Tab-separated table of C-alpha atoms in Angstrom:
chain	number	residue	atom	x	y	z
A	867	MET	CA	-59.103	-25.294	-87.932
A	868	LYS	CA	-60.319	-23.038	-90.712
A	869	ASP	CA	-59.272	-19.921	-88.829
A	870	ASN	CA	-55.785	-21.311	-88.307
A	871	CYS	CA	-55.407	-22.045	-92.006
A	872	VAL	CA	-56.410	-18.481	-92.877
A	873	GLU	CA	-54.146	-16.866	-90.328
A	874	ALA	CA	-50.986	-18.863	-91.030
A	875	PRO	CA	-50.005	-17.015	-94.238
A	876	HIS	CA	-50.490	-13.692	-92.449
A	877	ARG	CA	-48.205	-14.794	-89.620
A	878	VAL	CA	-45.536	-15.931	-92.064
A	879	THR	CA	-45.748	-12.637	-93.961
A	880	SER	CA	-45.541	-10.535	-90.799
A	881	GLN	CA	-42.634	-12.609	-89.519
A	882	GLY	CA	-40.901	-12.278	-92.868
A	883	TRP	CA	-41.097	-8.476	-92.812
A	884	TYR	CA	-39.813	-8.494	-89.226
A	885	TYR	CA	-36.762	-10.421	-90.434
A	886	VAL	CA	-36.347	-7.944	-93.283
A	887	ALA	CA	-36.215	-5.167	-90.657
A	888	LEU	CA	-33.681	-7.172	-88.645
A	889	VAL	CA	-31.435	-7.639	-91.678
A	890	THR	CA	-31.826	-3.947	-92.582
A	891	ALA	CA	-30.354	-3.095	-89.170
A	892	ALA	CA	-27.401	-5.410	-89.867
A	893	ILE	CA	-26.719	-3.763	-93.220
A	894	ALA	CA	-26.936	-0.335	-91.559
A	895	ILE	CA	-24.289	-1.418	-89.051
A	896	SER	CA	-22.081	-2.782	-91.843
A	897	TYR	CA	-22.143	0.522	-93.724
A	898	PHE	CA	-21.552	2.508	-90.558
A	899	ASP	CA	-18.530	0.291	-89.886
A	900	ARG	CA	-17.034	0.720	-93.352
A	901	GLN	CA	-17.564	4.510	-93.196
A	902	THR	CA	-15.650	4.876	-89.937
A	903	LEU	CA	-12.272	5.121	-91.676
A	904	PRO	CA	-13.226	7.556	-94.493
A	905	VAL	CA	-14.962	9.948	-92.091
A	906	ALA	CA	-12.263	9.703	-89.413
A	907	ILE	CA	-9.313	9.849	-91.847
A	908	SER	CA	-8.526	13.512	-91.161
A	909	ALA	CA	-8.201	12.839	-87.416
A	910	ILE	CA	-6.287	9.581	-87.936
A	911	GLN	CA	-3.731	11.354	-90.136
A	912	ARG	CA	-2.680	13.466	-87.160
A	913	ASN	CA	-1.295	10.291	-85.545
A	914	ILE	CA	-0.619	8.048	-88.558
A	915	PRO	CA	0.633	9.681	-91.807
A	916	ILE	CA	-1.466	8.384	-94.750
A	917	SER	CA	-1.032	9.550	-98.368
A	918	ASP	CA	-3.701	9.430	-101.095
A	919	GLN	CA	-2.074	6.300	-102.497
A	920	GLN	CA	-2.023	4.638	-99.064
A	921	PHE	CA	-5.653	5.631	-98.516
A	922	SER	CA	-6.543	3.836	-101.749
A	923	TYR	CA	-4.632	0.769	-100.515
A	924	LEU	CA	-6.711	0.738	-97.319
A	925	GLN	CA	-9.917	0.665	-99.351
A	926	THR	CA	-8.498	-1.911	-101.760
A	927	SER	CA	-7.513	-4.145	-98.852
A	928	PHE	CA	-11.100	-4.037	-97.604
A	929	LEU	CA	-12.586	-4.648	-101.038
A	930	LEU	CA	-10.319	-7.557	-102.017
A	931	ALA	CA	-11.219	-9.396	-98.815
A	932	TYR	CA	-14.853	-8.339	-99.264
A	933	ALA	CA	-14.854	-9.742	-102.802
A	934	ALA	CA	-13.323	-13.071	-101.788
A	935	LEU	CA	-15.826	-13.633	-98.982
A	936	TYR	CA	-18.698	-12.431	-101.141
A	937	ALA	CA	-18.082	-15.365	-103.482
A	938	ILE	CA	-17.003	-17.948	-100.910
A	939	GLY	CA	-19.393	-16.632	-98.266
A	940	GLY	CA	-22.394	-17.057	-100.539
A	941	ARG	CA	-21.515	-20.720	-101.029
A	942	LEU	CA	-20.822	-21.083	-97.297
A	943	LEU	CA	-24.237	-19.654	-96.431
A	944	ASP	CA	-25.893	-22.137	-98.770
A	945	ARG	CA	-24.208	-24.833	-96.664
A	946	LEU	CA	-24.474	-23.408	-93.115
A	947	GLY	CA	-27.887	-21.834	-93.478
A	948	THR	CA	-28.868	-18.228	-92.938
A	949	ARG	CA	-29.058	-18.142	-89.134
A	950	ARG	CA	-25.677	-19.657	-88.273
A	951	GLY	CA	-23.955	-17.982	-91.192
A	952	PHE	CA	-25.083	-14.486	-90.181
A	953	ILE	CA	-23.932	-15.020	-86.577
A	954	LEU	CA	-20.466	-15.992	-87.785
A	955	ILE	CA	-19.934	-13.138	-90.219
A	956	MET	CA	-21.353	-10.413	-87.936
A	957	LEU	CA	-19.161	-11.395	-84.990
A	958	TRP	CA	-16.117	-11.480	-87.255
A	959	TRP	CA	-16.587	-8.043	-88.791
A	960	SER	CA	-17.562	-6.398	-85.477
A	961	ILE	CA	-14.331	-7.574	-83.833
A	962	ALA	CA	-12.352	-6.525	-86.924
A	963	CYS	CA	-13.887	-3.041	-86.803
A	964	ALA	CA	-12.945	-2.638	-83.146
A	965	LEU	CA	-9.348	-3.646	-83.981
A	966	HIS	CA	-8.969	-0.454	-86.069
A	967	GLY	CA	-8.997	1.465	-82.799
A	968	LEU	CA	-5.878	-0.370	-81.593
A	969	ALA	CA	-3.781	0.384	-84.688
A	970	SER	CA	-0.525	2.267	-84.175
A	971	GLY	CA	0.608	2.392	-87.812
A	972	PHE	CA	-0.456	2.058	-91.426
A	973	LEU	CA	0.189	-1.701	-91.687
A	974	LEU	CA	-2.001	-2.461	-88.682
A	975	LEU	CA	-4.791	-0.344	-90.164
A	976	LEU	CA	-4.339	-2.245	-93.433
A	977	ALA	CA	-4.671	-5.601	-91.640
A	978	ALA	CA	-7.766	-4.480	-89.712
A	979	ARG	CA	-9.343	-3.216	-92.920
A	980	PHE	CA	-8.689	-6.564	-94.611
A	981	LEU	CA	-10.304	-8.464	-91.719
A	982	LEU	CA	-13.337	-6.145	-91.837
A	983	GLY	CA	-13.809	-6.951	-95.520
A	984	LEU	CA	-13.632	-10.678	-94.801
A	985	GLY	CA	-16.578	-10.429	-92.433
A	986	GLU	CA	-18.763	-7.994	-94.349
A	987	GLY	CA	-18.475	-9.982	-97.573
A	988	GLY	CA	-21.189	-12.386	-96.437
A	989	ALA	CA	-23.770	-9.773	-95.449
A	990	PHE	CA	-25.668	-9.294	-98.706
A	991	PRO	CA	-25.708	-12.992	-99.715
A	992	ALA	CA	-27.251	-13.677	-96.293
A	993	ALA	CA	-29.730	-10.827	-96.781
A	994	VAL	CA	-30.833	-12.119	-100.191
A	995	ARG	CA	-31.296	-15.596	-98.677
A	996	VAL	CA	-33.643	-14.146	-96.052
A	997	VAL	CA	-35.677	-12.490	-98.801
A	998	ALA	CA	-35.806	-15.676	-100.898
A	999	GLU	CA	-36.779	-17.670	-97.802
A	1000	TRP	CA	-39.564	-15.442	-96.517
A	1001	ILE	CA	-40.826	-12.998	-99.160
A	1002	PRO	CA	-42.969	-13.918	-102.218
A	1003	PRO	CA	-41.570	-12.981	-105.678
A	1004	GLU	CA	-43.890	-10.019	-106.280
A	1005	ARG	CA	-42.607	-8.328	-103.092
A	1006	ARG	CA	-38.937	-9.230	-103.267
A	1007	SER	CA	-37.627	-6.080	-104.954
A	1008	THR	CA	-39.433	-4.027	-102.304
A	1009	ALA	CA	-37.869	-6.159	-99.556
A	1010	VAL	CA	-34.373	-5.889	-101.027
A	1011	GLY	CA	-34.942	-2.154	-101.480
A	1012	ILE	CA	-35.751	-1.830	-97.780
A	1013	ILE	CA	-32.671	-3.850	-96.835
A	1014	ASN	CA	-30.539	-1.821	-99.226
A	1015	ALA	CA	-31.871	1.338	-97.574
A	1016	GLY	CA	-29.998	0.123	-94.512
A	1017	THR	CA	-26.831	1.163	-96.332
A	1018	ALA	CA	-28.140	4.720	-96.244
A	1019	VAL	CA	-29.131	4.546	-92.574
A	1020	GLY	CA	-25.610	3.521	-91.601
A	1021	SER	CA	-24.000	6.019	-93.954
A	1022	VAL	CA	-26.278	8.889	-92.854
A	1023	LEU	CA	-25.546	8.247	-89.183
A	1024	ALA	CA	-21.810	7.957	-89.821
A	1025	PRO	CA	-20.755	11.592	-90.516
A	1026	PRO	CA	-22.591	13.340	-87.621
A	1027	LEU	CA	-22.159	10.546	-85.049
A	1028	ILE	CA	-18.532	9.847	-85.914
A	1029	GLY	CA	-17.862	13.581	-86.044
A	1030	PHE	CA	-19.295	13.977	-82.530
A	1031	ILE	CA	-17.185	11.105	-81.177
A	1032	LEU	CA	-14.079	12.447	-82.940
A	1033	LEU	CA	-14.493	15.876	-81.380
A	1034	THR	CA	-15.251	14.557	-77.873
A	1035	LEU	CA	-13.581	11.171	-77.343
A	1036	GLY	CA	-11.087	10.708	-80.207
A	1037	TRP	CA	-10.889	8.523	-83.287
A	1038	ARG	CA	-10.044	5.242	-81.534
A	1039	VAL	CA	-13.353	5.241	-79.651
A	1040	VAL	CA	-15.213	5.467	-82.986
A	1041	PHE	CA	-14.127	1.943	-83.926
A	1042	LEU	CA	-14.788	0.473	-80.484
A	1043	PHE	CA	-18.304	1.944	-80.515
A	1044	ALA	CA	-19.013	0.514	-83.975
A	1045	GLY	CA	-17.768	-2.950	-82.998
A	1046	ALA	CA	-19.938	-3.003	-79.878
A	1047	ALA	CA	-23.064	-2.209	-81.934
A	1048	GLY	CA	-22.454	-5.292	-84.077
A	1049	VAL	CA	-22.064	-7.582	-81.069
A	1050	LEU	CA	-25.398	-6.358	-79.679
A	1051	TRP	CA	-27.076	-7.138	-83.016
A	1052	VAL	CA	-25.744	-10.708	-82.881
A	1053	GLY	CA	-27.643	-11.258	-79.630
A	1054	TRP	CA	-30.836	-9.892	-81.200
A	1055	TRP	CA	-30.471	-12.125	-84.271
A	1056	THR	CA	-29.590	-15.258	-82.267
A	1057	PHE	CA	-32.756	-15.128	-80.202
A	1058	SER	CA	-35.059	-13.905	-82.993
A	1059	TYR	CA	-34.348	-15.643	-86.300
A	1060	ARG	CA	-35.832	-18.965	-87.336
A	1061	GLY	CA	-35.700	-20.417	-90.849
A	1062	ASN	CA	-38.864	-20.807	-92.912
A	1063	GLN	CA	-39.168	-24.486	-93.715
A	1064	ALA	CA	-42.691	-24.041	-95.090
A	1065	ARG	CA	-41.634	-21.946	-98.090
A	1066	LEU	CA	-37.944	-22.249	-98.863
A	1067	SER	CA	-38.459	-21.396	-102.519
A	1068	ALA	CA	-41.158	-20.408	-104.966
A	1069	ASN	CA	-40.000	-23.290	-107.174
A	1070	THR	CA	-40.826	-26.992	-106.898
A	1071	ILE	CA	-39.019	-29.550	-104.749
A	1072	ASP	CA	-37.709	-31.193	-107.904
A	1073	VAL	CA	-36.086	-27.931	-108.981
A	1074	ARG	CA	-34.448	-27.538	-105.564
A	1075	VAL	CA	-33.085	-31.076	-105.692
A	1076	VAL	CA	-31.504	-30.448	-109.092
A	1077	ALA	CA	-30.163	-27.060	-107.927
A	1078	HIS	CA	-28.392	-28.752	-105.020
A	1079	GLN	CA	-26.459	-30.710	-107.659
A	1080	LEU	CA	-25.166	-27.579	-109.376
A	1081	THR	CA	-21.439	-27.123	-109.009
A	1082	PHE	CA	-19.792	-23.738	-108.697
A	1083	ARG	CA	-18.554	-24.083	-112.272
A	1084	GLN	CA	-22.030	-24.882	-113.579
A	1085	ILE	CA	-23.492	-21.810	-111.862
A	1086	VAL	CA	-20.818	-19.638	-113.479
A	1087	GLY	CA	-21.813	-21.263	-116.759
A	1088	PHE	CA	-25.134	-19.402	-116.810
A	1089	ARG	CA	-24.810	-16.424	-119.159
A	1090	SER	CA	-27.180	-14.429	-116.960
A	1091	VAL	CA	-24.832	-14.922	-113.987
A	1092	ARG	CA	-21.772	-13.771	-115.917
A	1093	THR	CA	-23.635	-10.721	-117.220
A	1094	LEU	CA	-24.841	-9.732	-113.760
A	1095	VAL	CA	-21.292	-10.086	-112.416
A	1096	PHE	CA	-19.989	-7.761	-115.143
A	1097	ALA	CA	-22.798	-5.217	-114.629
A	1098	LYS	CA	-22.102	-5.180	-110.889
A	1099	PHE	CA	-18.358	-4.867	-111.604
A	1100	MET	CA	-19.028	-1.684	-113.549
A	1101	SER	CA	-21.618	-0.112	-111.239
A	1102	ASP	CA	-19.736	-0.796	-108.010
A	1103	SER	CA	-16.545	0.656	-109.462
A	1104	ALA	CA	-18.503	3.909	-109.320
A	1105	TRP	CA	-20.261	3.191	-106.026
A	1106	TYR	CA	-17.225	2.366	-103.900
A	1107	PHE	CA	-15.373	5.375	-105.249
A	1108	LEU	CA	-18.275	7.643	-104.289
A	1109	LEU	CA	-18.778	5.896	-100.946
A	1110	PHE	CA	-15.171	5.925	-99.766
A	1111	TRP	CA	-13.872	9.080	-101.425
A	1112	LEU	CA	-16.734	11.537	-100.825
A	1113	PRO	CA	-15.512	12.675	-97.361
A	1114	LYS	CA	-11.912	12.859	-98.604
A	1115	TYR	CA	-12.990	14.852	-101.670
A	1116	LEU	CA	-14.749	17.334	-99.385
A	1117	TYR	CA	-11.656	17.557	-97.158
A	1118	ASP	CA	-9.159	17.911	-100.029
A	1119	ALA	CA	-10.949	19.652	-102.917
A	1120	ARG	CA	-13.543	21.718	-101.025
A	1121	SER	CA	-11.462	22.472	-97.880
A	1122	PHE	CA	-14.093	21.124	-95.485
A	1123	ASP	CA	-13.218	20.517	-91.839
A	1124	ILE	CA	-14.639	17.737	-89.620
A	1125	LYS	CA	-17.651	19.841	-88.583
A	1126	GLN	CA	-18.564	20.702	-92.174
A	1127	VAL	CA	-18.278	17.059	-93.256
A	1128	SER	CA	-20.538	16.145	-90.324
A	1129	TYR	CA	-23.097	18.761	-91.432
A	1130	TYR	CA	-23.210	17.977	-95.161
A	1131	ALA	CA	-21.785	14.530	-96.013
A	1132	TRP	CA	-24.867	12.681	-94.739
A	1133	ILE	CA	-27.165	14.234	-97.381
A	1134	PRO	CA	-26.134	12.082	-100.380
A	1135	TYR	CA	-26.309	8.978	-98.183
A	1136	ALA	CA	-29.870	9.896	-97.191
A	1137	ALA	CA	-30.709	10.204	-100.888
A	1138	SER	CA	-29.287	6.720	-101.431
A	1139	GLY	CA	-31.803	5.339	-98.920
A	1140	VAL	CA	-34.680	6.998	-100.743
A	1141	GLY	CA	-33.328	5.524	-103.980
A	1142	SER	CA	-33.221	2.019	-102.494
A	1143	LEU	CA	-36.860	2.221	-101.450
A	1144	THR	CA	-38.031	3.936	-104.634
A	1145	GLY	CA	-36.358	1.531	-107.059
A	1146	GLY	CA	-37.668	-1.565	-105.297
A	1147	TYR	CA	-41.183	-0.153	-104.909
A	1148	PHE	CA	-41.307	1.024	-108.528
A	1149	SER	CA	-40.283	-2.374	-109.889
A	1150	SER	CA	-42.798	-4.155	-107.629
A	1151	SER	CA	-45.543	-1.766	-108.755
A	1152	LEU	CA	-44.769	-2.542	-112.405
A	1153	LEU	CA	-45.227	-6.230	-111.611
A	1154	ARG	CA	-48.553	-5.571	-109.918
A	1155	ARG	CA	-49.695	-3.612	-112.986
A	1156	GLY	CA	-49.122	-6.630	-115.212
A	1157	GLN	CA	-45.583	-6.101	-116.512
A	1158	THR	CA	-43.474	-9.230	-116.845
A	1159	LEU	CA	-40.699	-9.820	-114.315
A	1160	ASP	CA	-38.154	-9.191	-117.063
A	1161	HIS	CA	-39.638	-5.819	-118.034
A	1162	ALA	CA	-40.273	-4.715	-114.440
A	1163	ARG	CA	-36.629	-5.220	-113.491
A	1164	LYS	CA	-35.051	-3.837	-116.690
A	1165	ILE	CA	-37.206	-0.697	-116.886
A	1166	ALA	CA	-36.311	0.215	-113.301
A	1167	LEU	CA	-32.625	-0.575	-113.874
A	1168	GLY	CA	-32.547	1.587	-117.009
A	1169	LEU	CA	-34.087	4.590	-115.259
A	1170	SER	CA	-31.561	4.188	-112.437
A	1171	ALA	CA	-28.606	4.120	-114.852
A	1172	VAL	CA	-29.600	6.975	-117.133
A	1173	PHE	CA	-29.110	9.768	-114.553
A	1174	MET	CA	-25.720	8.611	-113.222
A	1175	PRO	CA	-23.724	10.791	-115.687
A	1176	THR	CA	-24.833	13.879	-113.718
A	1177	VAL	CA	-21.927	13.155	-111.348
A	1178	MET	CA	-19.550	14.325	-114.115
A	1179	LEU	CA	-20.578	17.920	-113.320
A	1180	VAL	CA	-19.549	17.786	-109.635
A	1181	PRO	CA	-16.152	19.575	-109.979
A	1182	LEU	CA	-17.667	22.310	-112.187
A	1183	VAL	CA	-20.329	23.667	-109.827
A	1184	PRO	CA	-20.433	25.414	-106.430
A	1185	VAL	CA	-20.109	23.119	-103.425
A	1186	HIS	CA	-23.794	23.210	-102.395
A	1187	PHE	CA	-24.894	22.251	-105.913
A	1188	SER	CA	-22.266	19.504	-105.975
A	1189	ILE	CA	-23.915	17.996	-102.870
A	1190	LEU	CA	-27.169	17.920	-104.860
A	1191	LEU	CA	-25.452	16.154	-107.776
A	1192	PHE	CA	-23.898	13.642	-105.387
A	1193	SER	CA	-27.390	13.047	-104.005
A	1194	VAL	CA	-28.789	12.296	-107.481
A	1195	ALA	CA	-25.952	9.842	-108.121
A	1196	PHE	CA	-26.352	8.136	-104.728
A	1197	PHE	CA	-30.140	7.878	-105.252
A	1198	CYS	CA	-29.735	6.233	-108.668
A	1199	GLN	CA	-26.882	3.948	-107.598
A	1200	GLN	CA	-28.754	2.441	-104.662
A	1201	SER	CA	-31.928	2.073	-106.677
A	1202	TRP	CA	-29.809	0.117	-109.181
A	1203	SER	CA	-28.033	-1.889	-106.477
A	1204	GLY	CA	-31.210	-3.092	-104.761
A	1205	LEU	CA	-32.683	-4.188	-108.077
A	1206	ILE	CA	-29.637	-6.039	-109.352
A	1207	MET	CA	-29.253	-7.898	-106.046
A	1208	THR	CA	-32.906	-8.996	-106.260
A	1209	ILE	CA	-32.383	-10.764	-109.579
A	1210	PRO	CA	-30.575	-13.861	-108.173
A	1211	ALA	CA	-33.667	-14.535	-106.016
A	1212	ASP	CA	-35.888	-13.909	-109.065
A	1213	ILE	CA	-34.091	-16.517	-111.163
A	1214	PHE	CA	-32.597	-19.173	-108.877
A	1215	PRO	CA	-34.061	-21.406	-106.141
A	1216	LEU	CA	-32.930	-20.787	-102.561
A	1217	SER	CA	-30.340	-23.570	-102.630
A	1218	ALA	CA	-28.315	-21.545	-105.172
A	1219	VAL	CA	-29.259	-17.946	-104.252
A	1220	GLY	CA	-26.374	-17.414	-101.823
A	1221	THR	CA	-23.824	-18.613	-104.373
A	1222	VAL	CA	-25.214	-16.498	-107.225
A	1223	SER	CA	-25.641	-13.326	-105.168
A	1224	GLY	CA	-22.146	-13.914	-103.774
A	1225	LEU	CA	-20.700	-14.051	-107.280
A	1226	VAL	CA	-22.532	-10.869	-108.267
A	1227	GLY	CA	-21.258	-9.081	-105.174
A	1228	PHE	CA	-17.765	-10.447	-105.849
A	1229	GLY	CA	-17.800	-8.751	-109.229
A	1230	GLY	CA	-18.829	-5.469	-107.649
A	1231	ALA	CA	-16.182	-5.562	-104.946
A	1232	ILE	CA	-13.416	-6.406	-107.440
A	1233	GLY	CA	-14.529	-3.477	-109.583
A	1234	GLY	CA	-14.401	-1.180	-106.569
A	1235	ALA	CA	-10.970	-2.474	-105.561
A	1236	ILE	CA	-9.465	-1.992	-109.016
A	1237	PHE	CA	-10.912	1.460	-109.574
A	1238	GLY	CA	-9.900	2.508	-106.047
A	1239	VAL	CA	-6.248	1.814	-106.922
A	1240	VAL	CA	-6.690	3.570	-110.274
A	1241	ALA	CA	-8.165	6.604	-108.481
A	1242	GLY	CA	-5.264	6.786	-106.031
A	1243	TYR	CA	-2.739	6.444	-108.871
A	1244	LEU	CA	-4.365	9.149	-111.002
A	1245	LEU	CA	-4.589	11.593	-108.114
A	1246	ALA	CA	-0.955	10.935	-107.215
A	1247	HIS	CA	0.158	11.572	-110.811
A	1248	GLY	CA	-1.422	14.926	-111.541
A	1249	PHE	CA	-4.948	14.012	-112.594
A	1250	GLY	CA	-7.783	15.820	-110.818
A	1251	TYR	CA	-11.102	14.653	-109.464
A	1252	GLY	CA	-12.735	15.826	-112.718
A	1253	THR	CA	-11.186	12.896	-114.614
A	1254	LEU	CA	-12.397	10.444	-111.981
A	1255	PHE	CA	-15.953	11.795	-111.924
A	1256	PHE	CA	-16.112	11.624	-115.728
A	1257	LEU	CA	-15.169	7.935	-115.667
A	1258	VAL	CA	-17.572	7.173	-112.824
A	1259	GLY	CA	-20.440	8.750	-114.760
A	1260	THR	CA	-20.147	6.179	-117.572
A	1261	PHE	CA	-20.004	2.931	-115.595
A	1262	HIS	CA	-23.717	2.283	-114.954
A	1263	ILE	CA	-24.600	2.950	-118.583
A	1264	ILE	CA	-22.058	0.322	-119.684
A	1265	GLY	CA	-23.429	-2.165	-117.144
A	1266	PHE	CA	-27.031	-1.633	-118.240
A	1267	LEU	CA	-26.160	-2.037	-121.917
A	1268	ALA	CA	-24.517	-5.364	-121.050
A	1269	ILE	CA	-27.733	-6.531	-119.348
A	1270	LEU	CA	-29.823	-5.526	-122.368
A	1271	LEU	CA	-27.508	-7.116	-124.919
A	1272	PHE	CA	-26.222	-10.233	-123.198
A	1273	ALA	CA	-28.400	-11.201	-120.220
A	1274	GLU	CA	-31.028	-13.864	-120.656
A	1275	LYS	CA	-34.650	-13.170	-119.854
A	1276	ILE	CA	-35.223	-12.511	-116.156
A	1277	GLN	CA	-37.564	-15.302	-115.064
A	1278	PRO	CA	-37.459	-18.257	-112.619
A	1279	LEU	CA	-35.406	-21.207	-113.835
A	1280	ARG	CA	-37.399	-24.194	-114.969
A	1281	GLN	CA	-36.579	-27.845	-114.358
A	1282	GLU	CA	-35.471	-28.290	-117.943
A	1283	ASP	CA	-33.052	-25.333	-117.653
A	1284	LEU	CA	-31.364	-26.861	-114.622
A	1285	ARG	CA	-31.321	-30.376	-116.075
A	1286	ARG	CA	-29.803	-29.040	-119.283
A	1287	ILE	CA	-26.956	-27.432	-117.294
A	1288	THR	CA	-26.329	-30.487	-115.109
A	1289	GLY	CA	-26.524	-32.731	-118.149
């Protein structure tokens, strides 16, 4: 009996990290899927004419749907549960990705992109729920950092693998291949994942009961939630521009061909994976050294934001040095992203984590959608990439200042906090 009691926590911990690895694979697939269009755009344009403005509309279509399902999907996951919710969203976005390969014109690509965003919008709220369900608070930023590194795995694989498929089988096969990978993951998840009823939250049962009573409006009423949404709005305006426009920038401004994009475009995405792991590990190490949760998160966020302005120099330097600057920006952005998506699990009990993380992601996707349209408009009206990179370099600084000035202290909600809101 004694041995069983000692071993149980170890089994739960090991199982939890296995689920973190499983979710990391899902996030890698999601980022591979969303990179299919930007990397394949040069080949697609040989069959379907697409202007810079239309390219921005394709990304905006994805991001508007992504934003809507980020908010609604988080609430849905709090109702359906993590296991069933992830099955639903992964099947949806995998089929939507495959539909890109059947498109014969711009409008069909636009519709497929919108459907892809609808599915992928629930991925990170589901991921944060897994972390809140299985991982103790002092390890959560590390866990989210690992999951966020999945974005880099998918993005690193995208340029060389998509480039190979483009050169051998054509652009339509790229989307069919990506969709099939998602369907295979669904089978893995279905047979592997089980919820953790033993430790659904680090908070008390009473806190969870009160949290279940929180309405959507009451959750939005938390100043910390509104501040996180704004900070994510600013940072992801930069991130989605860099993510979706990097290959096109290399095609248009640096005269790269498909082979060159395959050789070089993966490097910044690899740096983003290192940033995800580094930011989460650094914040966790600050906690272990005795820093408060509030200080551990804000110190790491500040260091991530302070180097983002280096991206302003990209148009002014030789192409190989610009890849290095992109890498610095991608490293810092994904360090920031993993940390800011950990905070909902730091503050709220599991019964509200999906909703809060969904709102935060909603803010980010809306920021990316708006700035994507702005980028397309500016490029179409005589402004160069230099203007865009200058704007992008300021966004994380603005978001971090908002957190410092307006966010409440980062700490788990207490019963009295929740009762005050519901009262």
